[in-house]
Tab-separated table of N, CA and C in Angstrom:
chain	number	residue	atom	x	y	z
A	1012	MET	N	11.691	14.406	3.273
A	1012	MET	CA	10.389	13.670	2.493
A	1012	MET	C	10.288	14.224	1.371
A	1013	SER	N	10.713	15.571	1.098
A	1013	SER	CA	10.246	16.403	0.295
A	1013	SER	C	10.780	15.671	-1.144
A	1014	GLN	N	12.150	15.204	-0.833
A	1014	GLN	CA	12.966	14.381	-1.802
A	1014	GLN	C	12.470	13.144	-2.228
A	1015	GLN	N	11.871	12.564	-1.205
A	1015	GLN	CA	11.168	11.436	-1.689
A	1015	GLN	C	10.043	11.463	-2.627
A	1016	LEU	N	9.321	12.522	-2.271
A	1016	LEU	CA	8.158	12.825	-3.391
A	1016	LEU	C	8.635	13.258	-4.426
A	1017	LYS	N	9.914	14.084	-4.807
A	1017	LYS	CA	10.682	14.294	-6.333
A	1017	LYS	C	11.004	13.141	-6.819
A	1018	LYS	N	11.709	12.543	-6.147
A	1018	LYS	CA	12.039	10.976	-6.682
A	1018	LYS	C	10.989	10.224	-7.168
A	1019	ALA	N	9.677	10.334	-6.544
A	1019	ALA	CA	8.950	9.320	-7.043
A	1019	ALA	C	7.979	10.196	-8.137
A	1020	GLY	N	8.721	11.531	-8.737
A	1020	GLY	CA	8.119	12.403	-9.521
A	1020	GLY	C	6.576	12.934	-9.297
A	1021	LEU	N	6.543	13.232	-7.980
A	1021	LEU	CA	5.301	13.989	-7.371
A	1021	LEU	C	5.549	15.369	-7.157
A	1022	LYS	N	4.871	16.107	-7.155
A	1022	LYS	CA	5.018	17.695	-7.044
A	1022	LYS	C	4.856	17.922	-5.345
A	1023	VAL	N	5.707	18.289	-4.748
A	1023	VAL	CA	5.564	18.722	-3.477
A	1023	VAL	C	4.465	19.806	-2.942
A	1024	THR	N	3.290	19.057	-2.359
A	1024	THR	CA	2.279	20.068	-1.877
A	1024	THR	C	2.323	19.703	-0.230
A	1025	GLY	N	1.661	20.727	0.116
A	1025	GLY	CA	1.188	21.157	1.586
A	1025	GLY	C	0.411	19.302	2.055
A	1026	PRO	N	-0.707	19.010	1.567
A	1026	PRO	CA	-1.565	17.624	1.870
A	1026	PRO	C	-0.466	16.508	1.663
A	1027	ARG	N	0.258	16.350	0.596
A	1027	ARG	CA	1.035	15.299	0.255
A	1027	ARG	C	2.235	15.105	1.414
A	1028	MET	N	2.874	16.192	1.751
A	1028	MET	CA	3.722	16.298	2.980
A	1028	MET	C	3.142	15.905	4.149
A	1029	LYS	N	1.968	16.303	4.707
A	1029	LYS	CA	1.153	16.137	5.509
A	1029	LYS	C	0.703	14.707	5.629
A	1030	ILE	N	0.234	14.255	4.852
A	1030	ILE	CA	0.048	12.550	4.663
A	1030	ILE	C	1.087	11.633	4.775
A	1031	LEU	N	2.320	12.090	3.955
A	1031	LEU	CA	3.221	11.301	3.989
A	1031	LEU	C	3.978	11.221	5.633
A	1032	GLU	N	3.970	12.552	6.156
A	1032	GLU	CA	4.672	12.512	7.578
A	1032	GLU	C	3.751	11.525	8.233
A	1033	ILE	N	2.383	11.756	8.307
A	1033	ILE	CA	1.756	10.836	9.109
A	1033	ILE	C	1.973	9.222	8.764
A	1034	MET	N	1.864	8.937	7.715
A	1034	MET	CA	2.277	7.549	7.122
A	1034	MET	C	3.956	6.783	7.510
A	1035	GLU	N	4.537	7.836	7.531
A	1035	GLU	CA	5.981	7.547	8.092
A	1035	GLU	C	6.084	7.476	9.719
A	1036	ARG	N	5.276	8.189	10.360
A	1036	ARG	CA	5.223	8.121	11.675
A	1036	ARG	C	4.629	7.151	12.224
A	1037	GLU	N	3.304	6.722	11.576
A	1037	GLU	CA	2.547	5.720	12.165
A	1037	GLU	C	2.630	4.403	11.603
A	1038	THR	N	3.295	4.027	10.375
A	1038	THR	CA	3.604	2.675	9.904
A	1038	THR	C	4.822	2.359	9.749
A	1039	SER	N	5.938	2.901	10.123
A	1039	SER	CA	7.194	2.722	9.843
A	1039	SER	C	8.050	1.823	10.694
A	1040	PHE	N	7.187	1.305	11.584
A	1040	PHE	CA	7.837	0.430	12.585
A	1040	PHE	C	7.365	-0.787	12.713
A	1041	ASP	N	7.992	-1.814	13.093
A	1041	ASP	CA	7.489	-3.239	13.109
A	1041	ASP	C	6.494	-3.612	14.101
A	1042	ASP	N	5.651	-2.578	14.017
A	1042	ASP	CA	4.557	-3.268	15.034
A	1042	ASP	C	3.205	-3.553	14.237
A	1043	GLY	N	3.151	-3.590	13.082
A	1043	GLY	CA	2.120	-3.945	12.518
A	1043	GLY	C	1.081	-2.900	12.001
A	1044	VAL	N	1.196	-1.620	12.215
A	1044	VAL	CA	0.316	-0.598	11.873
A	1044	VAL	C	0.205	-0.317	10.534
A	1045	HIS	N	-0.979	-0.282	10.138
A	1045	HIS	CA	-1.556	-0.094	8.711
A	1045	HIS	C	-2.811	0.888	8.888
A	1046	LEU	N	-2.816	1.967	7.918
A	1046	LEU	CA	-3.850	2.880	8.272
A	1046	LEU	C	-4.718	2.929	6.878
A	1047	SER	N	-5.939	2.978	7.291
A	1047	SER	CA	-7.043	3.301	6.131
A	1047	SER	C	-6.941	4.634	5.749
A	1048	ALA	N	-7.603	5.311	4.686
A	1048	ALA	CA	-7.764	6.380	4.532
A	1048	ALA	C	-8.424	7.106	5.406
A	1049	GLU	N	-9.314	6.794	5.881
A	1049	GLU	CA	-10.526	6.925	7.138
A	1049	GLU	C	-9.449	7.523	8.280
A	1050	ASP	N	-8.522	6.662	8.501
A	1050	ASP	CA	-7.685	6.680	9.660
A	1050	ASP	C	-6.630	8.033	9.591
A	1051	VAL	N	-6.187	7.831	8.371
A	1051	VAL	CA	-5.439	8.989	8.195
A	1051	VAL	C	-6.421	10.554	8.126
A	1052	TYR	N	-7.386	10.592	7.524
A	1052	TYR	CA	-8.231	11.687	7.436
A	1052	TYR	C	-8.660	11.966	9.235
A	1053	LYS	N	-8.816	10.850	10.190
A	1053	LYS	CA	-8.977	11.503	11.395
A	1053	LYS	C	-7.836	12.048	12.148
A	1054	ILE	N	-6.652	11.474	11.894
A	1054	ILE	CA	-5.357	12.306	12.235
A	1054	ILE	C	-5.226	13.639	11.806
A	1055	LEU	N	-5.610	13.694	10.737
A	1055	LEU	CA	-5.506	15.115	10.117
A	1055	LEU	C	-6.498	16.187	10.929
A	1056	LEU	N	-7.896	15.559	10.832
A	1056	LEU	CA	-8.649	16.195	11.626
A	1056	LEU	C	-8.364	16.709	12.942
A	1057	ALA	N	-7.816	15.572	13.882
A	1057	ALA	CA	-7.139	16.115	15.166
A	1057	ALA	C	-6.517	16.965	15.463
A	1058	ALA	N	-5.454	17.235	14.022
A	1058	ALA	CA	-4.397	17.941	14.333
A	1058	ALA	C	-4.949	19.246	13.689
A	1059	ASP	N	-6.091	19.672	13.506
A	1059	ASP	CA	-6.865	21.014	12.800
A	1059	ASP	C	-6.302	20.900	11.393
A	1060	GLU	N	-5.909	20.040	10.409
A	1060	GLU	CA	-5.645	20.046	9.433
A	1060	GLU	C	-6.724	20.094	8.382
A	1061	GLU	N	-6.937	20.999	7.478
A	1061	GLU	CA	-7.955	20.875	6.719
A	1061	GLU	C	-7.951	20.427	5.085
A	1062	ILE	N	-7.595	18.957	5.348
A	1062	ILE	CA	-7.470	18.258	3.896
A	1062	ILE	C	-8.443	17.426	3.939
A	1063	GLY	N	-9.258	17.122	2.804
A	1063	GLY	CA	-10.388	16.502	2.529
A	1063	GLY	C	-10.443	14.914	2.565
A	1064	LEU	N	-11.524	14.052	2.877
A	1064	LEU	CA	-11.190	12.866	2.794
A	1064	LEU	C	-10.858	12.421	0.955
A	1065	ALA	N	-11.370	12.961	0.123
A	1065	ALA	CA	-11.240	12.908	-1.199
A	1065	ALA	C	-9.941	13.183	-1.545
A	1066	THR	N	-9.407	13.765	-0.991
A	1066	THR	CA	-7.815	14.208	-1.176
A	1066	THR	C	-6.961	13.013	-0.562
A	1067	VAL	N	-7.155	12.857	0.588
A	1067	VAL	CA	-6.572	11.820	1.281
A	1067	VAL	C	-6.678	10.256	0.359
A	1068	TYR	N	-7.818	10.085	-0.132
A	1068	TYR	CA	-7.803	8.727	-1.197
A	1068	TYR	C	-6.922	9.227	-2.215
A	1069	ARG	N	-6.969	10.565	-2.757
A	1069	ARG	CA	-6.432	10.365	-3.979
A	1069	ARG	C	-4.893	10.293	-3.908
A	1070	VAL	N	-4.331	11.033	-2.628
A	1070	VAL	CA	-2.908	11.296	-2.403
A	1070	VAL	C	-2.388	9.948	-1.965
A	1071	LEU	N	-3.018	8.914	-0.913
A	1071	LEU	CA	-2.739	7.483	-0.888
A	1071	LEU	C	-2.449	6.603	-2.066
A	1072	THR	N	-3.406	6.810	-3.128
A	1072	THR	CA	-3.569	6.108	-4.400
A	1072	THR	C	-2.128	6.672	-4.977
A	1073	GLN	N	-2.009	7.706	-5.193
A	1073	GLN	CA	-0.858	8.198	-5.739
A	1073	GLN	C	0.472	7.714	-5.074
A	1074	PHE	N	0.676	7.699	-3.719
A	1074	PHE	CA	1.842	7.193	-3.159
A	1074	PHE	C	1.808	5.503	-3.483
A	1075	GLU	N	1.005	5.044	-3.507
A	1075	GLU	CA	0.650	3.358	-3.993
A	1075	GLU	C	1.563	3.383	-5.200
A	1076	GLN	N	0.982	3.912	-6.233
A	1076	GLN	CA	1.317	3.824	-7.773
A	1076	GLN	C	3.002	4.247	-7.855
A	1077	ALA	N	3.385	5.350	-6.995
A	1077	ALA	CA	4.857	5.637	-6.981
A	1077	ALA	C	5.692	4.635	-6.273
A	1078	GLY	N	4.990	3.678	-5.631
A	1078	GLY	CA	5.798	2.890	-4.817
A	1078	GLY	C	6.207	3.076	-3.256
A	1079	ILE	N	5.738	4.213	-2.785
A	1079	ILE	CA	6.153	4.940	-1.638
A	1079	ILE	C	5.274	4.424	-0.683
A	1080	LEU	N	3.950	3.644	-0.880
A	1080	LEU	CA	3.134	3.021	-0.009
A	1080	LEU	C	2.784	1.570	-0.536
A	1081	LYS	N	2.572	0.748	0.320
A	1081	LYS	CA	1.937	-0.519	0.020
A	1081	LYS	C	0.403	-0.807	0.365
A	1082	ARG	N	-0.383	-1.072	-0.372
A	1082	ARG	CA	-1.950	-1.198	-0.001
A	1082	ARG	C	-2.301	-2.817	0.354
A	1083	HIS	N	-3.000	-3.064	1.203
A	1083	HIS	CA	-3.508	-4.361	1.622
A	1083	HIS	C	-4.796	-4.393	1.673
A	1084	ASN	N	-5.460	-5.497	1.468
A	1084	ASN	CA	-6.981	-5.547	1.740
A	1084	ASN	C	-7.072	-6.668	2.610
A	1085	PHE	N	-7.023	-6.572	3.907
A	1085	PHE	CA	-6.991	-7.548	4.752
A	1085	PHE	C	-8.364	-8.043	4.935
A	1086	GLU	N	-9.514	-7.251	5.069
A	1086	GLU	CA	-10.888	-7.773	5.300
A	1086	GLU	C	-11.754	-7.162	4.115
A	1087	GLY	N	-11.978	-8.058	3.212
A	1087	GLY	CA	-12.560	-7.592	2.030
A	1087	GLY	C	-12.155	-6.495	1.100
A	1088	ASN	N	-12.993	-5.511	0.789
A	1088	ASN	CA	-12.308	-4.523	0.219
A	1088	ASN	C	-12.071	-3.420	0.798
A	1089	HIS	N	-11.501	-3.412	2.155
A	1089	HIS	CA	-11.219	-2.599	3.201
A	1089	HIS	C	-9.534	-2.055	2.850
A	1090	SER	N	-9.468	-1.122	2.146
A	1090	SER	CA	-7.813	-0.895	2.035
A	1090	SER	C	-7.286	-0.243	3.094
A	1091	VAL	N	-6.019	-0.774	3.647
A	1091	VAL	CA	-5.148	-0.138	4.370
A	1091	VAL	C	-3.796	0.001	3.849
A	1092	PHE	N	-2.934	0.810	4.421
A	1092	PHE	CA	-1.838	1.290	3.844
A	1092	PHE	C	-0.511	1.120	4.742
A	1093	GLU	N	0.688	0.985	4.275
A	1093	GLU	CA	1.642	1.025	4.942
A	1093	GLU	C	2.615	1.619	4.364
A	1094	ILE	N	3.968	2.204	4.856
A	1094	ILE	CA	5.049	2.557	3.908
A	1094	ILE	C	5.606	1.398	3.442
A	1095	ASN	N	6.181	1.438	2.249
A	1095	ASN	CA	7.037	0.465	1.210
A	1095	ASN	C	8.294	0.683	1.883
A	1096	LYS	N	8.656	-0.728	2.860
A	1096	LYS	CA	10.209	-0.636	3.410
A	1096	LYS	C	11.104	-1.261	2.359
A	1097	GLY	N	10.413	-1.973	1.209
A	1097	GLY	CA	11.444	-2.381	0.412
A	1097	GLY	C	11.651	-3.851	0.630
A	1098	GLU	N	10.958	-4.487	1.777
A	1098	GLU	CA	11.323	-5.892	2.046
A	1098	GLU	C	9.993	-6.472	2.109
A	1099	HIS	N	10.220	-7.893	1.634
A	1099	HIS	CA	8.956	-8.620	1.743
A	1099	HIS	C	8.602	-8.782	3.459
A	1100	HIS	N	7.459	-9.085	3.584
A	1100	HIS	CA	6.808	-9.639	4.692
A	1100	HIS	C	5.428	-10.196	4.710
A	1101	ASN	N	5.116	-11.018	5.625
A	1101	ASN	CA	3.862	-11.478	5.647
A	1101	ASN	C	2.997	-11.081	6.768
A	1102	HIS	N	1.746	-11.384	7.013
A	1102	HIS	CA	0.685	-10.622	8.056
A	1102	HIS	C	-0.019	-11.950	8.571
A	1103	LEU	N	0.049	-11.832	9.903
A	1103	LEU	CA	-0.786	-12.423	10.567
A	1103	LEU	C	-2.208	-11.416	11.200
A	1104	ILE	N	-3.612	-11.719	10.951
A	1104	ILE	CA	-4.430	-10.942	11.287
A	1104	ILE	C	-5.293	-11.553	12.444
A	1105	CYS	N	-5.704	-10.917	13.711
A	1105	CYS	CA	-6.456	-11.606	14.663
A	1105	CYS	C	-7.768	-11.044	14.245
A	1106	VAL	N	-8.573	-12.239	14.106
A	1106	VAL	CA	-9.986	-12.052	13.601
A	1106	VAL	C	-10.771	-11.351	14.654
A	1107	LYS	N	-10.240	-11.290	16.204
A	1107	LYS	CA	-11.134	-10.906	17.143
A	1107	LYS	C	-10.864	-9.436	17.355
A	1108	THR	N	-9.592	-9.208	17.423
A	1108	THR	CA	-8.948	-7.788	17.924
A	1108	THR	C	-8.535	-6.798	16.267
A	1109	GLY	N	-8.305	-7.528	15.366
A	1109	GLY	CA	-7.866	-6.964	14.078
A	1109	GLY	C	-6.332	-6.603	14.204
A	1110	LYS	N	-5.671	-6.922	15.432
A	1110	LYS	CA	-4.339	-6.860	15.148
A	1110	LYS	C	-3.645	-7.357	14.258
A	1111	VAL	N	-2.472	-6.778	13.469
A	1111	VAL	CA	-1.784	-7.230	12.408
A	1111	VAL	C	-0.350	-7.305	13.110
A	1112	THR	N	0.082	-8.651	13.103
A	1112	THR	CA	1.417	-8.891	13.331
A	1112	THR	C	2.240	-9.465	11.881
A	1113	GLU	N	3.433	-8.616	11.679
A	1113	GLU	CA	4.088	-8.825	10.483
A	1113	GLU	C	5.340	-10.021	10.705
A	1114	PHE	N	5.742	-10.843	9.806
A	1114	PHE	CA	6.585	-11.656	10.222
A	1114	PHE	C	7.108	-12.126	8.495
A	1115	TYR	N	8.453	-12.758	8.717
A	1115	TYR	CA	9.142	-13.183	7.582
A	1115	TYR	C	9.527	-14.437	7.970
A	1116	ASP	N	9.406	-15.601	7.033
A	1116	ASP	CA	9.674	-17.046	7.173
A	1116	ASP	C	10.798	-17.303	5.550
A	1117	GLU	N	11.957	-17.283	5.741
A	1117	GLU	CA	12.999	-17.802	4.774
A	1117	GLU	C	12.418	-19.262	4.064
A	1118	VAL	N	12.128	-19.997	5.124
A	1118	VAL	CA	11.487	-21.334	4.701
A	1118	VAL	C	10.155	-21.301	3.746
A	1119	ILE	N	9.242	-20.362	4.208
A	1119	ILE	CA	8.256	-20.538	3.450
A	1119	ILE	C	8.520	-19.930	2.213
A	1120	THR	N	9.119	-18.933	2.062
A	1120	THR	CA	9.761	-18.361	0.835
A	1120	THR	C	10.116	-19.449	-0.094
A	1121	GLU	N	11.175	-20.059	0.448
A	1121	GLU	CA	12.032	-21.081	-0.238
A	1121	GLU	C	10.967	-22.132	-0.891
A	1122	ARG	N	10.059	-22.592	-0.036
A	1122	ARG	CA	9.112	-23.458	-0.274
A	1122	ARG	C	8.162	-23.277	-1.663
A	1123	LEU	N	7.841	-22.083	-1.526
A	1123	LEU	CA	7.063	-21.332	-2.628
A	1123	LEU	C	7.521	-21.676	-3.846
A	1124	LYS	N	8.734	-21.184	-3.934
A	1124	LYS	CA	9.556	-21.061	-5.012
A	1124	LYS	C	10.085	-22.580	-5.434
A	1125	GLU	N	10.057	-23.504	-4.605
A	1125	GLU	CA	10.213	-25.089	-5.140
A	1125	GLU	C	8.963	-25.128	-5.922
A	1126	ILE	N	7.424	-24.868	-5.405
A	1126	ILE	CA	6.060	-25.143	-5.820
A	1126	ILE	C	6.294	-24.553	-7.227
A	1127	ALA	N	6.738	-23.563	-7.411
A	1127	ALA	CA	6.256	-22.579	-8.709
A	1127	ALA	C	7.162	-23.579	-9.710
A	1128	GLN	N	8.493	-23.911	-9.105
A	1128	GLN	CA	9.401	-24.547	-10.268
A	1128	GLN	C	8.636	-25.880	-10.560
A	1129	LYS	N	8.217	-26.327	-10.040
A	1129	LYS	CA	7.607	-27.832	-9.857
A	1129	LYS	C	6.470	-27.465	-11.041
A	1130	HIS	N	5.837	-26.779	-10.940
A	1130	HIS	CA	4.650	-26.358	-12.007
A	1130	HIS	C	5.113	-25.433	-13.103
A	1131	HIS	N	6.625	-25.355	-13.300
A	1131	HIS	CA	6.769	-24.650	-14.421
A	1131	HIS	C	6.537	-23.064	-14.514
A	1132	TYR	N	6.441	-22.656	-13.391
A	1132	TYR	CA	6.457	-20.877	-13.196
A	1132	TYR	C	7.413	-20.566	-12.647
A	1133	ASP	N	7.695	-19.101	-13.028
A	1133	ASP	CA	9.140	-18.367	-12.840
A	1133	ASP	C	8.374	-17.385	-11.167
A	1134	PHE	N	9.066	-17.910	-10.264
A	1134	PHE	CA	8.376	-17.650	-9.183
A	1134	PHE	C	8.769	-15.674	-9.098
A	1135	GLU	N	7.943	-15.077	-8.716
A	1135	GLU	CA	8.162	-13.299	-8.978
A	1135	GLU	C	7.745	-13.115	-7.494
A	1136	ASP	N	6.705	-13.258	-6.877
A	1136	ASP	CA	6.391	-12.623	-5.613
A	1136	ASP	C	4.993	-13.633	-4.901
A	1137	TYR	N	4.839	-13.118	-4.048
A	1137	TYR	CA	3.537	-13.736	-3.247
A	1137	TYR	C	3.139	-12.932	-1.807
A	1138	ARG	N	1.833	-13.244	-1.488
A	1138	ARG	CA	1.396	-12.427	-0.410
A	1138	ARG	C	0.971	-13.473	0.399
A	1139	LEU	N	1.120	-13.495	1.515
A	1139	LEU	CA	0.791	-14.256	2.549
A	1139	LEU	C	-0.108	-13.709	4.016
A	1140	VAL	N	-1.153	-14.166	4.167
A	1140	VAL	CA	-2.078	-13.581	5.049
A	1140	VAL	C	-2.827	-14.691	5.894
A	1141	LEU	N	-2.555	-14.795	7.124
A	1141	LEU	CA	-2.856	-15.802	7.890
A	1141	LEU	C	-4.070	-15.360	9.013
A	1142	TYR	N	-5.108	-15.845	9.181
A	1142	TYR	CA	-6.307	-15.365	9.907
A	1142	TYR	C	-6.176	-16.150	11.110
A	1143	GLY	N	-6.300	-15.904	12.506
A	1143	GLY	CA	-6.498	-16.638	13.492
A	1143	GLY	C	-6.964	-15.620	14.800
A	1144	ILE	N	-6.767	-16.031	15.834
A	1144	ILE	CA	-6.922	-15.411	17.044
A	1144	ILE	C	-5.736	-15.478	18.102
A	1145	CYS	N	-5.469	-14.347	18.217
A	1145	CYS	CA	-4.231	-13.834	19.113
A	1145	CYS	C	-4.378	-14.011	20.637
A	1146	HIS	N	-3.406	-14.494	21.191
A	1146	HIS	CA	-3.577	-14.750	22.590
A	1146	HIS	C	-2.268	-13.592	23.408
A	1147	ASP	N	-2.616	-12.480	23.268
A	1147	ASP	CA	-1.682	-11.628	23.893
A	1147	ASP	C	-2.057	-11.311	25.436
A	1148	ASP	N	-3.029	-11.449	25.570
A	1148	ASP	CA	-3.446	-11.081	27.214
A	1148	ASP	C	-4.650	-11.869	27.433
A	1149	GLU	N	-5.154	-11.756	28.554
A	1149	GLU	CA	-6.053	-12.813	29.194
A	1149	GLU	C	-7.510	-12.800	28.515
A	1150	ASP	N	-7.685	-11.346	27.787
A	1150	ASP	CA	-8.958	-11.129	27.301
A	1150	ASP	C	-9.368	-12.002	25.993
A	1151	ASN	N	-8.191	-12.152	25.251
A	1151	ASN	CA	-8.483	-12.782	23.988
A	1151	ASN	C	-8.660	-14.336	23.901
């Protein structure tokens, strides 16, 4: 992890290492977990770490600027973060539970490239977030 920080041009500090460790542990899997600064802060508090909320915000922003994390604003201006895995994916958001499901569909990507070309744009990237109601169990 310290190599990742050095490669990004960031000094290795205790708070950065702790926050990066949390982000890698909690968001590196394909289960759609995204953490807000408040979520990270609560995890730090539960582990008896004395890192302030302002520091958490600052470090997350530095990690985003360095390309270590990706920021998403799924619900208004509420930012959540995930490890930047270097691969494009889209999100399904359950409006009842807040559950996030990640997916990728090559057909969607190809169609968007066609649309961009038709309108004389060079396709670079896109973000797709679908909102709906998940039906994972009887309660939804």
